[in-house]
Amino acid sequence: MNCCSRILSVVVALGALLAPGLIRPVQAVLVAYEGFEEYAAGSQLESNAGVGQSGGSFWTSDWNVLDTQRANVVTAAGGLSYAAGSVLIDGGNRKLDTHIPIGSTANAVYLDRAFPAQAGPVFMSFLFRTTSADGTGDGDFIQFGLDNTAFANPRLSVAHRDNSSLGDFDFHTRAGTTVTDFAGLGTNANETYFLVARMSDTGVAGYNLVELWINPTSLALGTPDAVSNVEVAGLTSLSRFLGRIAFTETGDTYFIDELRIGTLLSDVVITVPEPASAALALMGLAGLAARRRRVA
């Protein structure tokens, strides 16, 4: 095959990639991933003590769920999805359902899974949705984050809370166990949100920085929606994904999907080619092929 023919082959291949319905997301290598696709709808994430689900990729342990909440943490049919700008997160056919029984006032870490230990900046992303409505002011709270101790309150995390001072549900960041920075955006019941967090160790004695972006539209994240900057002494590595609930009641339901942990932003934010950029690349290759034909 001559040079011109090779270039034309690339043009044809790129054109096929850009054809409607065939644009493929770009995905990097992950530290850990869970899409919940491998589990039957309605199955518990941990059926009995020590018998946790083991799907996903790159984890170093199975899922572990608090005994008293085991029946309330299940895989549900119908995945969550998000598409905005060049970001495309396809949740497939399953999601994780945490539904709180009527009258529960549980306040505990309820979810835990280990991944390969990391000592540098770590990104975490996931899709989030709740059926809970705003305005009750009763402090409904769910938190997801990273630490290095099993079933510990995650000291680097993002959370969703019915915040009476803001008058609505809102997302916030936490570095340590009490410091928070609310995004101040408010959230709606039954709406899917894409959350991207970066945990960084820029301090002297441990990780100290949590940054949160809500519904990004590209890999250019811009200014975070919430930031917590408090050094957590002794926390020098991250190896556990953890979930915590508090002050929930009367059938509160939370869904998450497409959980990704990585060391680069591109690990956890899946994008497709921008149409304009891809079209320019296709036109450039076509022009180069035409020029080669004339020279030949």
GROMACS .gro file of C-alpha atoms in nm:
model
  296
    1MET     CA    1   0.000   0.000   0.000
    2ASN     CA    2   0.147   0.339  -0.103
    3CYS     CA    3   0.152   0.650   0.114
    4CYS     CA    4  -0.155   0.803  -0.051
    5SER     CA    5  -0.356   0.486  -0.003
    6ARG     CA    6  -0.257   0.468   0.363
    7ILE     CA    7  -0.374   0.825   0.420
    8LEU     CA    8  -0.704   0.753   0.246
    9SER     CA    9  -0.747   0.448   0.467
   10VAL     CA   10  -0.704   0.665   0.777
   11VAL     CA   11  -0.956   0.916   0.640
   12VAL     CA   12  -1.209   0.641   0.580
   13ALA     CA   13  -1.153   0.498   0.929
   14LEU     CA   14  -1.193   0.837   1.093
   15GLY     CA   15  -1.504   0.905   0.890
   16ALA     CA   16  -1.654   0.579   1.013
   17LEU     CA   17  -1.571   0.673   1.371
   18LEU     CA   18  -1.751   1.004   1.332
   19ALA     CA   19  -2.059   0.856   1.167
   20PRO     CA   20  -2.379   0.915   1.367
   21GLY     CA   21  -2.412   0.667   1.650
   22LEU     CA   22  -2.053   0.546   1.619
   23ILE     CA   23  -1.863   0.810   1.816
   24ARG     CA   24  -1.680   0.615   2.084
   25PRO     CA   25  -1.594   0.753   2.430
   26VAL     CA   26  -1.228   0.795   2.516
   27GLN     CA   27  -1.136   0.611   2.837
   28ALA     CA   28  -0.802   0.595   3.018
   29VAL     CA   29  -0.663   0.334   3.257
   30LEU     CA   30  -0.832   0.329   3.597
   31VAL     CA   31  -0.727   0.250   3.953
   32ALA     CA   32  -1.074   0.099   4.015
   33TYR     CA   33  -1.410   0.088   3.839
   34GLU     CA   34  -1.761  -0.033   3.922
   35GLY     CA   35  -2.065  -0.005   3.695
   36PHE     CA   36  -2.279  -0.268   3.876
   37GLU     CA   37  -2.359  -0.431   3.540
   38GLU     CA   38  -2.245  -0.779   3.645
   39TYR     CA   39  -2.505  -0.821   3.919
   40ALA     CA   40  -2.868  -0.928   3.884
   41ALA     CA   41  -3.125  -0.658   3.952
   42GLY     CA   42  -3.241  -0.678   4.312
   43SER     CA   43  -2.932  -0.864   4.437
   44GLN     CA   44  -2.767  -0.747   4.757
   45LEU     CA   45  -2.421  -0.598   4.727
   46GLU     CA   46  -2.325  -0.833   5.011
   47SER     CA   47  -2.562  -1.126   5.062
   48ASN     CA   48  -2.411  -1.259   5.385
   49ALA     CA   49  -2.113  -1.181   5.605
   50GLY     CA   50  -1.803  -1.214   5.390
   51VAL     CA   51  -2.003  -1.290   5.073
   52GLY     CA   52  -1.980  -0.964   4.881
   53GLN     CA   53  -2.016  -0.898   4.510
   54SER     CA   54  -1.684  -0.893   4.326
   55GLY     CA   55  -1.755  -0.731   3.989
   56GLY     CA   56  -1.600  -0.423   3.840
   57SER     CA   57  -1.228  -0.386   3.770
   58PHE     CA   58  -0.901  -0.359   3.965
   59TRP     CA   59  -1.044  -0.376   4.318
   60THR     CA   60  -0.845  -0.567   4.580
   61SER     CA   61  -1.146  -0.681   4.786
   62ASP     CA   62  -1.514  -0.763   4.743
   63TRP     CA   63  -1.790  -0.526   4.849
   64ASN     CA   64  -1.855  -0.512   5.224
   65VAL     CA   65  -2.183  -0.373   5.360
   66LEU     CA   66  -2.280  -0.292   5.718
   67ASP     CA   67  -2.474  -0.592   5.853
   68THR     CA   68  -2.780  -0.390   5.955
   69GLN     CA   69  -2.808  -0.228   5.610
   70ARG     CA   70  -2.730  -0.532   5.393
   71ALA     CA   71  -3.088  -0.578   5.273
   72ASN     CA   72  -3.112  -0.209   5.185
   73VAL     CA   73  -2.809  -0.188   4.955
   74VAL     CA   74  -2.897  -0.365   4.630
   75THR     CA   75  -2.841  -0.350   4.256
   76ALA     CA   76  -3.139  -0.197   4.073
   77ALA     CA   77  -3.248  -0.216   3.712
   78GLY     CA   78  -3.190   0.086   3.489
   79GLY     CA   79  -2.851   0.257   3.497
   80LEU     CA   80  -2.786   0.628   3.541
   81SER     CA   81  -2.644   0.827   3.250
   82TYR     CA   82  -2.513   1.179   3.186
   83ALA     CA   83  -2.433   1.367   2.865
   84ALA     CA   84  -2.325   1.731   2.842
   85GLY     CA   85  -2.075   1.895   2.610
   86SER     CA   86  -1.806   1.639   2.531
   87VAL     CA   87  -1.873   1.434   2.846
   88LEU     CA   88  -2.066   1.110   2.800
   89ILE     CA   89  -2.123   0.871   3.093
   90ASP     CA   90  -2.335   0.569   2.999
   91GLY     CA   91  -2.463   0.381   3.302
   92GLY     CA   92  -2.590   0.077   3.114
   93ASN     CA   93  -2.862  -0.134   3.275
   94ARG     CA   94  -2.777  -0.136   3.647
   95LYS     CA   95  -2.718   0.106   3.934
   96LEU     CA   96  -2.663   0.081   4.309
   97ASP     CA   97  -2.971   0.147   4.522
   98THR     CA   98  -2.939   0.250   4.888
   99HIS     CA   99  -3.294   0.268   5.022
  100ILE     CA  100  -3.349   0.345   5.387
  101PRO     CA  101  -3.634   0.169   5.571
  102ILE     CA  102  -3.915   0.370   5.722
  103GLY     CA  103  -3.821   0.502   6.065
  104SER     CA  104  -3.447   0.443   6.030
  105THR     CA  105  -3.211   0.689   6.194
  106ALA     CA  106  -2.894   0.508   6.096
  107ASN     CA  107  -2.577   0.714   6.131
  108ALA     CA  108  -2.289   0.496   6.022
  109VAL     CA  109  -2.036   0.398   5.758
  110TYR     CA  110  -2.227   0.136   5.559
  111LEU     CA  111  -2.020   0.066   5.246
  112ASP     CA  112  -1.655  -0.033   5.196
  113ARG     CA  113  -1.426  -0.169   4.922
  114ALA     CA  114  -1.047  -0.170   4.879
  115PHE     CA  115  -0.844  -0.064   4.576
  116PRO     CA  116  -0.465  -0.051   4.510
  117ALA     CA  117  -0.307   0.204   4.745
  118GLN     CA  118  -0.232   0.546   4.598
  119ALA     CA  119   0.000   0.813   4.740
  120GLY     CA  120  -0.047   1.101   4.495
  121PRO     CA  121  -0.345   1.299   4.365
  122VAL     CA  122  -0.653   1.079   4.319
  123PHE     CA  123  -0.964   1.154   4.115
  124MET     CA  124  -1.304   1.001   4.189
  125SER     CA  125  -1.622   1.032   3.985
  126PHE     CA  126  -1.970   0.883   3.997
  127LEU     CA  127  -2.330   0.949   3.893
  128PHE     CA  128  -2.572   1.039   4.174
  129ARG     CA  129  -2.950   1.059   4.202
  130THR     CA  130  -3.194   1.076   4.493
  131THR     CA  131  -3.571   1.059   4.524
  132SER     CA  132  -3.565   1.286   4.831
  133ALA     CA  133  -3.723   1.630   4.802
  134ASP     CA  134  -3.586   1.965   4.923
  135GLY     CA  135  -3.689   2.182   5.210
  136THR     CA  136  -3.754   1.954   5.505
  137GLY     CA  137  -3.444   2.073   5.691
  138ASP     CA  138  -3.400   1.741   5.871
  139GLY     CA  139  -3.037   1.686   5.770
  140ASP     CA  140  -3.070   1.383   5.538
  141PHE     CA  141  -2.711   1.294   5.455
  142ILE     CA  142  -2.514   1.055   5.237
  143GLN     CA  143  -2.137   1.067   5.193
  144PHE     CA  144  -1.888   0.893   4.962
  145GLY     CA  145  -1.514   0.924   4.992
  146LEU     CA  146  -1.165   0.779   5.024
  147ASP     CA  147  -0.948   0.678   5.317
  148ASN     CA  148  -0.702   0.400   5.406
  149THR     CA  149  -0.893   0.228   5.686
  150ALA     CA  150  -1.177  -0.023   5.647
  151PHE     CA  151  -1.521   0.099   5.758
  152ALA     CA  152  -1.386   0.436   5.870
  153ASN     CA  153  -1.558   0.770   5.829
  154PRO     CA  154  -1.389   0.877   5.501
  155ARG     CA  155  -1.168   1.175   5.574
  156LEU     CA  156  -1.164   1.292   5.211
  157SER     CA  157  -1.512   1.293   5.066
  158VAL     CA  158  -1.809   1.454   4.895
  159ALA     CA  159  -2.157   1.443   5.041
  160HIS     CA  160  -2.519   1.537   4.980
  161ARG     CA  161  -2.719   1.690   5.262
  162ASP     CA  162  -3.048   1.857   5.337
  163ASN     CA  163  -2.889   2.178   5.462
  164SER     CA  164  -3.130   2.387   5.667
  165SER     CA  165  -2.906   2.696   5.649
  166LEU     CA  166  -2.927   2.692   5.268
  167GLY     CA  167  -3.289   2.581   5.261
  168ASP     CA  168  -3.234   2.292   5.022
  169PHE     CA  169  -3.033   1.984   4.939
  170ASP     CA  170  -2.677   2.057   4.834
  171PHE     CA  171  -2.343   1.888   4.766
  172HIS     CA  172  -2.039   1.965   4.975
  173THR     CA  173  -1.679   1.858   5.034
  174ARG     CA  174  -1.515   1.732   5.352
  175ALA     CA  175  -1.148   1.719   5.451
  176GLY     CA  176  -1.117   1.564   5.792
  177THR     CA  177  -1.445   1.465   5.958
  178THR     CA  178  -1.629   1.793   6.018
  179VAL     CA  179  -1.504   2.066   5.783
  180THR     CA  180  -1.740   2.130   5.492
  181ASP     CA  181  -1.777   2.367   5.198
  182PHE     CA  182  -2.122   2.372   5.040
  183ALA     CA  183  -2.147   2.428   4.666
  184GLY     CA  184  -2.450   2.653   4.716
  185LEU     CA  185  -2.620   2.525   4.400
  186GLY     CA  186  -2.915   2.328   4.534
  187THR     CA  187  -3.023   1.995   4.388
  188ASN     CA  188  -3.348   1.843   4.265
  189ALA     CA  189  -3.512   1.513   4.345
  190ASN     CA  190  -3.500   1.254   4.065
  191GLU     CA  191  -3.229   1.437   3.870
  192THR     CA  192  -2.897   1.272   3.781
  193TYR     CA  193  -2.575   1.456   3.869
  194PHE     CA  194  -2.221   1.378   3.761
  195LEU     CA  195  -1.972   1.443   4.041
  196VAL     CA  196  -1.595   1.469   3.994
  197ALA     CA  197  -1.366   1.505   4.296
  198ARG     CA  198  -0.990   1.545   4.328
  199MET     CA  199  -0.810   1.454   4.651
  200SER     CA  200  -0.460   1.602   4.680
  201ASP     CA  201  -0.172   1.586   4.924
  202THR     CA  202  -0.021   1.933   4.914
  203GLY     CA  203   0.035   1.956   5.289
  204VAL     CA  204   0.319   1.853   5.517
  205ALA     CA  205   0.183   1.553   5.707
  206GLY     CA  206  -0.103   1.417   5.497
  207TYR     CA  207  -0.375   1.472   5.238
  208ASN     CA  208  -0.539   1.808   5.280
  209LEU     CA  209  -0.741   1.912   4.973
  210VAL     CA  210  -1.078   1.801   4.835
  211GLU     CA  211  -1.214   1.974   4.523
  212LEU     CA  212  -1.557   1.902   4.374
  213TRP     CA  213  -1.697   1.974   4.029
  214ILE     CA  214  -2.066   1.921   3.958
  215ASN     CA  215  -2.184   1.834   3.606
  216PRO     CA  216  -1.866   1.921   3.411
  217THR     CA  217  -1.900   1.946   3.033
  218SER     CA  218  -1.538   1.881   2.932
  219LEU     CA  219  -1.192   1.799   3.066
  220ALA     CA  220  -1.145   2.174   3.126
  221LEU     CA  221  -1.301   2.171   3.472
  222GLY     CA  222  -1.254   2.535   3.567
  223THR     CA  223  -1.317   2.659   3.921
  224PRO     CA  224  -1.438   2.390   4.165
  225ASP     CA  225  -1.792   2.418   4.297
  226ALA     CA  226  -1.673   2.334   4.649
  227VAL     CA  227  -1.330   2.310   4.814
  228SER     CA  228  -1.214   2.189   5.155
  229ASN     CA  229  -0.852   2.249   5.253
  230VAL     CA  230  -0.765   2.104   5.593
  231GLU     CA  231  -0.467   1.879   5.649
  232VAL     CA  232  -0.546   1.527   5.774
  233ALA     CA  233  -0.233   1.434   5.966
  234GLY     CA  234  -0.115   1.080   5.899
  235LEU     CA  235  -0.336   1.021   5.596
  236THR     CA  236  -0.060   0.971   5.338
  237SER     CA  237  -0.220   0.706   5.117
  238LEU     CA  238  -0.567   0.617   4.991
  239SER     CA  239  -0.689   0.260   4.946
  240ARG     CA  240  -1.058   0.240   5.046
  241PHE     CA  241  -1.381   0.362   4.890
  242LEU     CA  242  -1.638   0.424   5.165
  243GLY     CA  243  -2.001   0.529   5.201
  244ARG     CA  244  -2.176   0.676   5.505
  245ILE     CA  245  -2.539   0.764   5.581
  246ALA     CA  246  -2.692   0.977   5.855
  247PHE     CA  247  -3.029   1.123   5.961
  248THR     CA  248  -3.218   0.940   5.689
  249GLU     CA  249  -3.578   0.826   5.727
  250THR     CA  250  -3.910   0.743   5.565
  251GLY     CA  251  -3.794   0.563   5.256
  252ASP     CA  252  -3.512   0.796   5.147
  253THR     CA  253  -3.353   0.644   4.836
  254TYR     CA  254  -3.012   0.716   4.681
  255PHE     CA  255  -2.863   0.581   4.359
  256ILE     CA  256  -2.503   0.585   4.238
  257ASP     CA  257  -2.353   0.446   3.919
  258GLU     CA  258  -2.035   0.444   3.709
  259LEU     CA  259  -1.793   0.478   4.000
  260ARG     CA  260  -1.439   0.552   3.880
  261ILE     CA  261  -1.116   0.610   4.074
  262GLY     CA  262  -0.800   0.714   3.890
  263THR     CA  263  -0.483   0.921   3.904
  264LEU     CA  264  -0.567   1.140   3.603
  265LEU     CA  265  -0.875   1.343   3.523
  266SER     CA  266  -0.908   1.155   3.194
  267ASP     CA  267  -0.931   0.831   3.396
  268VAL     CA  268  -1.263   0.933   3.548
  269VAL     CA  269  -1.422   1.174   3.298
  270ILE     CA  270  -1.521   0.995   2.977
  271THR     CA  271  -1.537   1.218   2.670
  272VAL     CA  272  -1.620   1.188   2.300
  273PRO     CA  273  -1.449   1.388   2.022
  274GLU     CA  274  -1.582   1.739   1.983
  275PRO     CA  275  -1.765   1.743   1.647
  276ALA     CA  276  -1.584   2.053   1.522
  277SER     CA  277  -1.238   1.924   1.614
  278ALA     CA  278  -1.305   1.584   1.467
  279ALA     CA  279  -1.439   1.735   1.144
  280LEU     CA  280  -1.128   1.953   1.110
  281ALA     CA  281  -0.906   1.648   1.157
  282LEU     CA  282  -1.100   1.461   0.889
  283MET     CA  283  -1.078   1.755   0.647
  284GLY     CA  284  -0.703   1.788   0.710
  285LEU     CA  285  -0.639   1.423   0.634
  286ALA     CA  286  -0.853   1.441   0.320
  287GLY     CA  287  -0.660   1.746   0.200
  288LEU     CA  288  -0.328   1.576   0.266
  289ALA     CA  289  -0.443   1.273   0.068
  290ALA     CA  290  -0.547   1.493  -0.226
  291ARG     CA  291  -0.214   1.674  -0.221
  292ARG     CA  292  -0.026   1.340  -0.222
  293ARG     CA  293  -0.226   1.229  -0.526
  294ARG     CA  294  -0.136   1.549  -0.717
  295VAL     CA  295   0.233   1.515  -0.632
  296ALA     CA  296   0.232   1.151  -0.737
   0.00000   0.00000   0.00000
